[in-house]
XYZ file of C-alpha atoms in Angstrom:
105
model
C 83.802 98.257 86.074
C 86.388 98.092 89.291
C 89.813 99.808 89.106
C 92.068 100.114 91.619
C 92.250 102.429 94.704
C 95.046 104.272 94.620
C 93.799 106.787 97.397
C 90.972 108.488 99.228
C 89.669 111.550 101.095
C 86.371 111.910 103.490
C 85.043 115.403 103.739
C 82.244 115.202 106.029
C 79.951 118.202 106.554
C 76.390 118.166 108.404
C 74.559 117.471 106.085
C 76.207 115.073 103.530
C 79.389 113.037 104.019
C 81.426 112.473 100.759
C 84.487 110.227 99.914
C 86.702 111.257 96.750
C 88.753 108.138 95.552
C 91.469 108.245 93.627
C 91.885 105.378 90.800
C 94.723 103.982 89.215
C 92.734 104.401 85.449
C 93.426 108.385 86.158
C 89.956 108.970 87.122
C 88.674 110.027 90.363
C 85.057 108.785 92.312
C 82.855 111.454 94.347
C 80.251 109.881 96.431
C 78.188 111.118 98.877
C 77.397 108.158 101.648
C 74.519 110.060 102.674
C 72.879 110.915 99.387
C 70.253 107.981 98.472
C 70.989 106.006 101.298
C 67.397 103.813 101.749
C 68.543 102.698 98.236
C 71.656 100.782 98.174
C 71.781 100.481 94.291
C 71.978 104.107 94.111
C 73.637 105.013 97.165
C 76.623 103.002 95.949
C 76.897 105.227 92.535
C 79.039 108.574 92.534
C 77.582 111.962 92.304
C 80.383 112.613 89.983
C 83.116 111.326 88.112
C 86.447 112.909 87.410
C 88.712 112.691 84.154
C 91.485 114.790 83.969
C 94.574 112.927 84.515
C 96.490 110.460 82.403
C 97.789 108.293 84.643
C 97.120 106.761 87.956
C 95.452 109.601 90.661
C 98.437 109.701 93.733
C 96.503 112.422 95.778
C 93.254 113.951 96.638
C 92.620 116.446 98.951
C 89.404 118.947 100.008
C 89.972 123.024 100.974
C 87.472 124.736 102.868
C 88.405 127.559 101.463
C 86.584 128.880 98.192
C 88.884 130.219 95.000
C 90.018 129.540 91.029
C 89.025 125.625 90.256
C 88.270 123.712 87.231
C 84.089 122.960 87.440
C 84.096 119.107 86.779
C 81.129 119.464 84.363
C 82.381 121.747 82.490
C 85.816 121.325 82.317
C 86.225 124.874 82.417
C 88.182 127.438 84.874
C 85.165 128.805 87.059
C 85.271 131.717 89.996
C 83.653 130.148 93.281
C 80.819 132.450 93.825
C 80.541 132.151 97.395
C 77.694 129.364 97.145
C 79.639 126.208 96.344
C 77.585 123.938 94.561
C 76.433 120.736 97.048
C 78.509 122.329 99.565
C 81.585 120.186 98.812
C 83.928 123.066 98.087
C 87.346 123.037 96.163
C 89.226 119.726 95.502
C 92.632 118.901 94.377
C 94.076 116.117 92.993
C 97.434 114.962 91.517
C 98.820 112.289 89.683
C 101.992 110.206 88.648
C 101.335 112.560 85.065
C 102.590 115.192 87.354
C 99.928 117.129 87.054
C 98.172 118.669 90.345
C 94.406 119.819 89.284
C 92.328 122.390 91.391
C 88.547 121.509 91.145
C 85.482 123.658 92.410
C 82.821 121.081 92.956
């Protein structure tokens, strides 16, 4: 389905380039514009989706630095291990639920 944008956040490295966007459902989009891109039905999917908050996602943010997060498949609190998984790093998000979530992706 389409929901509304309620914010976004490029992290590009050299070797992928990947947009979080925030949605107003709570969720948040990560794609990875570089990931599948000689096939435009797949390039257009995201590598993951996020579900955490209950009401519309207000900010997202990336850190280059590794720590604590919440592992988005999991939905458990992971250690970064020093190899971050895709290379995306930690993410943070918050919301108009006033919550403000730390995720190691």
């Amino acid at each position: 389905g389409r929901y509304t944008v309620t914010c976004l956040e490029w992290r590009p490295t050299t070797t992928s380039l990947i947009l979080a966007v925030g949605r107003e459902d709570g969720s948040i989009a990560i794609h990875d514009l570089l990931l599948n891109a000689h096939d435009t039905k797949k390039a257009s999917l995201p590598v993951a989706v996020l579900r955490d908050h209950l009401s519309a996602v207000t900010c997202v943010a990336w850190s280059s630095e590794a720590g604590m997060g919440i592992n988005a498949s999991a939905g458990s609190t992971a250690s970064a291990s020093g190899t971050r998984k895709h290379g995306k790093g930690v993410f943070f998000s918050s919301g108009r639920d006033s919550v403000i979530n730390t995720w190691l992706i």
